[in-house]
CSV table of C-alpha atoms in Angstrom, one decimal:
chain,number,residue,atom,x,y,z
U,1,MET,CA,16.6,-12.5,-59.1
U,2,VAL,CA,15.9,-9.0,-60.3
U,3,ASN,CA,14.1,-6.1,-58.7
U,4,THR,CA,12.6,-3.5,-61.0
U,5,THR,CA,10.1,-2.1,-58.6
U,6,SER,CA,9.9,1.3,-57.0
U,7,SER,CA,10.7,-0.1,-53.6
U,8,THR,CA,14.4,-0.5,-54.4
U,9,HIS,CA,16.5,-0.3,-51.2
U,10,ARG,CA,18.7,2.8,-51.0
U,11,PRO,CA,21.8,2.1,-48.8
U,12,LEU,CA,23.4,4.8,-46.7
U,13,ASP,CA,25.5,6.9,-49.0
U,14,PRO,CA,28.9,7.7,-47.6
U,15,ARG,CA,28.9,10.9,-49.6
U,16,SER,CA,26.2,12.2,-47.3
U,17,LYS,CA,29.0,12.9,-44.8
U,18,TRP,CA,31.8,13.3,-47.4
U,19,ALA,CA,33.5,16.2,-45.7
U,20,GLU,CA,34.0,14.2,-42.5
U,21,LEU,CA,35.8,11.4,-44.3
U,22,SER,CA,39.6,11.0,-44.8
U,23,GLN,CA,40.9,10.6,-48.3
U,24,ALA,CA,41.5,6.9,-47.5
U,25,GLU,CA,37.8,6.5,-46.5
U,26,ARG,CA,36.7,8.3,-49.6
U,27,SER,CA,38.9,6.1,-51.8
U,28,ALA,CA,37.4,3.0,-50.0
U,29,ALA,CA,33.9,4.2,-51.0
U,30,TYR,CA,34.9,3.5,-54.6
U,31,ASP,CA,37.3,0.6,-54.2
U,32,ASN,CA,35.5,-2.3,-55.8
U,33,ASN,CA,38.5,-4.7,-55.7
U,34,ALA,CA,38.8,-4.3,-51.9
U,35,ALA,CA,35.1,-4.6,-51.4
U,36,VAL,CA,34.9,-7.9,-53.2
U,37,LYS,CA,37.3,-10.2,-51.3
U,38,ASN,CA,37.5,-12.8,-54.1
U,39,SER,CA,37.9,-10.2,-56.8
U,40,PRO,CA,41.4,-11.5,-57.9
U,41,ALA,CA,39.9,-14.9,-58.6
U,42,LEU,CA,36.9,-13.5,-60.4
U,43,ILE,CA,39.1,-11.3,-62.5
U,44,ALA,CA,41.5,-14.2,-63.3
U,45,GLU,CA,38.6,-16.4,-64.4
U,46,ARG,CA,37.1,-13.6,-66.6
U,47,ASN,CA,40.5,-13.0,-68.3
U,48,GLU,CA,41.2,-16.7,-68.9
U,49,ALA,CA,37.7,-17.3,-70.3
U,50,SER,CA,38.0,-14.3,-72.6
U,51,ALA,CA,41.5,-15.3,-73.8
U,52,LYS,CA,40.0,-18.7,-74.8
U,53,LEU,CA,36.9,-17.4,-76.5
U,54,ARG,CA,38.6,-14.5,-78.3
U,55,GLY,CA,40.7,-17.0,-80.3
U,56,THR,CA,37.9,-19.4,-81.2
U,57,LEU,CA,34.9,-17.3,-82.0
U,58,LYS,CA,34.1,-16.0,-85.5
U,59,SER,CA,35.5,-12.5,-85.4
U,60,HIS,CA,37.2,-9.5,-86.9
U,61,LEU,CA,39.8,-8.4,-84.4
U,62,ASP,CA,41.9,-5.3,-83.8
U,63,LEU,CA,40.2,-3.1,-86.3
U,64,PRO,CA,41.3,0.5,-86.0
U,65,TYR,CA,38.7,3.2,-85.6
U,66,GLY,CA,41.0,6.0,-84.6
U,67,GLU,CA,44.7,7.0,-84.4
U,68,ARG,CA,45.5,6.2,-80.8
U,69,ALA,CA,46.9,2.8,-79.8
U,70,ASN,CA,43.8,1.6,-78.0
U,71,ASN,CA,41.4,2.9,-80.7
U,72,LYS,CA,40.6,-0.6,-82.0
U,73,ILE,CA,37.4,-2.6,-82.0
U,74,ASP,CA,36.7,-6.3,-82.0
U,75,LEU,CA,33.6,-7.5,-84.0
U,76,TYR,CA,31.9,-10.8,-83.5
U,77,PRO,CA,29.3,-11.0,-86.3
U,78,ALA,CA,26.2,-13.1,-86.1
U,79,ALA,CA,25.1,-15.3,-88.9
U,80,LYS,CA,22.7,-12.6,-90.1
U,81,PRO,CA,24.2,-9.2,-90.9
U,82,ASP,CA,21.0,-7.4,-89.8
U,83,ALA,CA,21.0,-9.1,-86.4
U,84,PRO,CA,21.0,-6.8,-83.4
U,85,CYS,CA,24.4,-5.8,-82.1
U,86,LEU,CA,25.5,-5.5,-78.5
U,87,VAL,CA,28.3,-2.9,-78.3
U,88,PHE,CA,30.0,-3.4,-74.9
U,89,VAL,CA,32.3,-0.8,-73.3
U,90,HIS,CA,34.6,-2.2,-70.7
U,91,GLY,CA,35.3,-0.8,-67.2
U,92,GLY,CA,38.4,-0.1,-65.1
U,93,TYR,CA,37.9,3.4,-63.7
U,94,TRP,CA,39.0,4.9,-67.1
U,95,GLN,CA,42.6,3.8,-66.4
U,96,ARG,CA,42.9,0.0,-66.7
U,97,ASN,CA,41.6,-3.1,-68.5
U,98,SER,CA,41.2,-3.6,-72.3
U,99,ARG,CA,38.6,-4.9,-74.7
U,100,GLU,CA,40.3,-8.3,-75.0
U,101,LEU,CA,39.6,-9.1,-71.4
U,102,PHE,CA,35.8,-9.0,-71.9
U,103,ALA,CA,35.4,-11.4,-74.9
U,104,MET,CA,33.6,-13.8,-72.5
U,105,LEU,CA,30.6,-11.6,-72.7
U,106,VAL,CA,30.0,-12.5,-76.4
U,107,GLU,CA,28.4,-15.8,-75.5
U,108,GLY,CA,25.3,-14.5,-73.8
U,109,ALA,CA,24.1,-12.3,-76.7
U,110,ALA,CA,25.5,-14.6,-79.4
U,111,ALA,CA,23.3,-17.4,-78.1
U,112,HIS,CA,20.3,-15.4,-79.2
U,113,GLY,CA,21.7,-14.7,-82.7
U,114,TRP,CA,23.2,-11.3,-81.9
U,115,SER,CA,26.4,-9.7,-83.1
U,116,VAL,CA,28.8,-8.2,-80.5
U,117,ALA,CA,31.2,-5.4,-80.8
U,118,ILE,CA,33.8,-4.5,-78.1
U,119,PRO,CA,35.7,-1.2,-78.6
U,120,GLY,CA,38.8,-0.3,-76.7
U,121,TYR,CA,39.6,3.2,-75.6
U,122,SER,CA,42.6,5.2,-74.4
U,123,LEU,CA,43.3,5.3,-70.7
U,124,ALA,CA,44.3,7.8,-68.1
U,125,PRO,CA,46.8,9.2,-67.3
U,126,GLU,CA,48.0,9.1,-71.0
U,127,VAL,CA,44.8,11.0,-72.0
U,128,SER,CA,42.2,13.1,-70.2
U,129,MET,CA,38.6,12.1,-69.3
U,130,THR,CA,37.6,14.5,-72.1
U,131,ASP,CA,39.6,12.5,-74.6
U,132,ILE,CA,38.2,9.2,-73.3
U,133,VAL,CA,34.6,10.3,-73.5
U,134,ALA,CA,35.1,11.5,-77.1
U,135,GLU,CA,36.4,8.1,-78.3
U,136,ILE,CA,33.2,6.0,-77.8
U,137,PRO,CA,31.2,8.1,-80.3
U,138,ARG,CA,34.2,7.8,-82.7
U,139,ALA,CA,34.0,4.0,-82.4
U,140,LEU,CA,30.2,4.2,-83.1
U,141,ASP,CA,30.9,6.4,-86.1
U,142,TRP,CA,33.3,3.8,-87.4
U,143,LEU,CA,30.7,1.0,-86.8
U,144,ALA,CA,28.1,3.0,-88.7
U,145,ALA,CA,30.4,3.5,-91.7
U,146,HIS,CA,32.1,0.1,-91.8
U,147,GLY,CA,30.2,-2.4,-89.7
U,148,ALA,CA,28.1,-3.7,-92.6
U,149,SER,CA,31.2,-4.7,-94.5
U,150,HIS,CA,32.1,-6.9,-91.6
U,151,GLY,CA,28.7,-8.4,-91.2
U,152,VAL,CA,27.4,-6.1,-88.5
U,153,ALA,CA,24.5,-3.9,-89.7
U,154,GLY,CA,21.6,-4.4,-87.2
U,155,PRO,CA,20.3,-2.1,-84.5
U,156,VAL,CA,22.8,-1.3,-81.7
U,157,ILE,CA,22.2,-1.7,-78.0
U,158,LEU,CA,25.0,0.2,-76.3
U,159,SER,CA,26.1,-1.4,-73.0
U,160,GLY,CA,28.9,-0.9,-70.6
U,161,TRP,CA,30.1,-1.8,-67.1
U,162,SER,CA,31.6,0.4,-64.4
U,163,ALA,CA,33.5,3.2,-66.1
U,164,GLY,CA,32.0,1.8,-69.3
U,165,ALA,CA,28.5,2.5,-68.0
U,166,HIS,CA,29.5,6.1,-67.6
U,167,LEU,CA,30.7,6.2,-71.2
U,168,VAL,CA,27.4,4.6,-72.3
U,169,ALA,CA,25.5,7.4,-70.7
U,170,MET,CA,27.7,9.9,-72.3
U,171,ALA,CA,27.3,8.3,-75.8
U,172,LEU,CA,23.6,7.4,-75.6
U,173,ASN,CA,22.5,10.1,-78.0
U,174,HIS,CA,24.7,8.8,-80.8
U,175,PRO,CA,22.4,8.2,-83.9
U,176,ARG,CA,23.7,4.6,-84.3
U,177,VAL,CA,22.4,3.7,-80.8
U,178,HIS,CA,18.9,2.3,-80.5
U,179,ALA,CA,19.0,2.1,-76.7
U,180,GLY,CA,21.4,1.6,-73.8
U,181,LEU,CA,22.1,-0.8,-70.9
U,182,ALA,CA,24.4,0.6,-68.2
U,183,LEU,CA,25.8,-1.7,-65.5
U,184,SER,CA,27.3,-0.6,-62.2
U,185,GLY,CA,28.1,2.9,-63.3
U,186,VAL,CA,29.5,6.1,-61.8
U,187,TYR,CA,27.4,9.0,-63.0
U,188,ASP,CA,28.8,11.9,-60.9
U,189,LEU,CA,32.5,12.5,-61.3
U,190,ALA,CA,32.8,15.1,-58.5
U,191,PRO,CA,33.4,12.6,-55.6
U,192,ILE,CA,36.0,10.8,-57.7
U,193,ARG,CA,38.2,13.8,-57.6
U,194,ASP,CA,38.5,13.4,-53.8
U,195,THR,CA,39.8,9.8,-54.1
U,196,GLY,CA,43.0,8.1,-55.1
U,197,LEU,CA,41.5,7.5,-58.6
U,198,ASN,CA,42.1,11.1,-59.4
U,199,THR,CA,45.9,10.7,-59.4
U,200,ALA,CA,45.6,9.4,-62.9
U,201,LEU,CA,42.4,11.1,-64.0
U,202,LYS,CA,43.2,14.7,-62.9
U,203,LEU,CA,39.6,15.8,-63.3
U,204,THR,CA,39.0,19.5,-63.9
U,205,ASP,CA,36.0,21.5,-62.8
U,206,GLU,CA,34.8,21.7,-66.4
U,207,GLU,CA,35.0,17.9,-66.8
U,208,ILE,CA,33.0,17.4,-63.7
U,209,ALA,CA,30.3,19.8,-64.9
U,210,THR,CA,30.2,18.6,-68.5
U,211,LEU,CA,31.0,14.9,-68.3
U,212,SER,CA,28.9,13.8,-65.3
U,213,PRO,CA,25.6,12.4,-66.5
U,214,LEU,CA,23.9,13.4,-63.3
U,215,ARG,CA,24.8,17.0,-64.0
U,216,LEU,CA,23.6,17.1,-67.6
U,217,PRO,CA,20.3,17.4,-69.4
U,218,VAL,CA,18.7,14.0,-69.8
U,219,THR,CA,19.0,12.1,-73.1
U,220,PRO,CA,15.5,11.0,-73.9
U,221,LYS,CA,16.5,7.7,-75.5
U,222,ARG,CA,15.7,4.5,-73.6
U,223,LEU,CA,18.4,3.5,-71.0
U,224,ASP,CA,18.1,0.6,-68.5
U,225,ILE,CA,20.3,1.1,-65.5
U,226,ALA,CA,21.5,-2.0,-63.6
U,227,TYR,CA,23.5,-2.6,-60.5
U,228,GLY,CA,24.2,-5.4,-58.1
U,229,SER,CA,22.5,-5.4,-54.7
U,230,GLY,CA,25.8,-6.2,-53.1
U,231,GLU,CA,27.7,-3.3,-54.7
U,232,LEU,CA,29.3,-0.4,-52.9
U,233,PRO,CA,26.7,2.1,-51.7
U,234,ALA,CA,28.1,5.0,-53.7
U,235,LEU,CA,27.6,3.1,-56.9
U,236,VAL,CA,24.1,1.9,-55.9
U,237,CYS,CA,23.1,5.4,-55.0
U,238,ASP,CA,24.5,6.8,-58.3
U,239,SER,CA,22.4,4.3,-60.2
U,240,ILE,CA,19.2,5.1,-58.3
U,241,ASP,CA,19.8,8.8,-58.6
U,242,PHE,CA,20.5,8.7,-62.3
U,243,HIS,CA,17.3,6.6,-62.9
U,244,GLU,CA,15.2,9.0,-60.8
U,245,LYS,CA,16.6,12.0,-62.7
U,246,ARG,CA,15.8,10.4,-66.0
U,247,ALA,CA,12.3,9.3,-64.8
U,248,ALA,CA,11.5,12.8,-63.6
U,249,ALA,CA,12.4,14.1,-67.1
U,250,GLY,CA,10.1,11.5,-68.7
U,251,ALA,CA,13.0,9.5,-70.2
U,252,PRO,CA,12.2,5.7,-70.7
U,253,GLY,CA,14.2,3.0,-69.0
U,254,LYS,CA,14.1,0.5,-66.1
U,255,LEU,CA,16.1,0.4,-62.9
U,256,ILE,CA,17.3,-3.2,-62.5
U,257,ALA,CA,18.7,-4.4,-59.2
U,258,VAL,CA,20.4,-7.8,-59.7
U,259,GLU,CA,19.9,-9.4,-56.3
U,260,GLY,CA,23.0,-10.9,-54.7
U,261,ALA,CA,25.4,-9.6,-57.4
U,262,ASP,CA,28.5,-7.6,-56.6
U,263,HIS,CA,30.5,-5.4,-58.9
U,264,PHE,CA,32.2,-8.3,-60.6
U,265,THR,CA,29.6,-11.1,-60.5
U,266,ILE,CA,27.0,-8.8,-62.1
U,267,LEU,CA,28.7,-9.5,-65.4
U,268,GLU,CA,27.5,-13.1,-65.2
U,269,ALA,CA,24.0,-11.8,-65.9
U,270,LEU,CA,25.2,-10.5,-69.2
U,271,ARG,CA,27.5,-13.5,-69.9
U,272,ARG,CA,25.0,-16.3,-69.6
U,273,ALA,CA,22.5,-16.9,-72.4
U,274,ASP,CA,19.7,-17.0,-69.7
U,275,GLY,CA,21.1,-14.1,-67.8
U,276,VAL,CA,18.7,-11.4,-66.7
U,277,LEU,CA,20.8,-8.7,-68.3
U,278,VAL,CA,20.8,-10.5,-71.6
U,279,GLU,CA,17.1,-10.6,-71.4
U,280,ALA,CA,17.1,-6.9,-70.5
U,281,ALA,CA,19.2,-6.1,-73.6
U,282,ARG,CA,16.8,-8.1,-75.8
U,283,ARG,CA,13.8,-6.2,-74.3
U,284,LEU,CA,15.4,-2.9,-75.3
U,285,LEU,CA,14.5,-3.8,-78.9
U,286,ASP,CA,10.7,-3.7,-78.1
């Protein structure tokens, strides 16, 4: 079930009393693994399914788009080169996971004749947030220059989950991107600096100011923003706030609450051929 109405429920945001919270409480406000009790099983299933699919689907794997070790992209071309392409950016709070672990998402879009591309990117603490944000446009530059020679030449819908949703928001203005679909994202980096996540990220004042979508001018390109109704309040509120900021500026895009989904099960809505987020991605071509 999906709610795209203006009556979306806004939970109590722990950041409204941020100064009163301990660092442990602040970290808990962003700890998706602890919040979803069966997250180890969900992650294991995702990884196993991806390992199986990555080796069996028609693909061009491990194509380098940059010089760093994680600057590689996996392409899963459709039968028609001019088919739409879902470019998916993985999550992991900018410091864990890899593109290989999300190959299971290819099935949903591929069932509708789409291509899929999954870029990797460098992780903290080896590189800074500034470096990470710069890599997604670099991957899109590569796709624009070389995608057609690998059977991927259609319009791009840029999607991402968790940290990947933040990276989608930051790369939405890339000329290769037709529209975006951001899932379960973090759009203000300031609170992150007050959590244990910052041990690796080491966010600076300048990065918070220039790499937080909620603190930047709105990109007018269409962006649908999705979240699970069962997600942590901080992430739900970021999604609602980001949508409201964009709407106030006249930027197109829907706010999509996936009812009953948590931070991990929301991916099923992009994984299944009949998933509501697969349908949302398809509507972005309208």
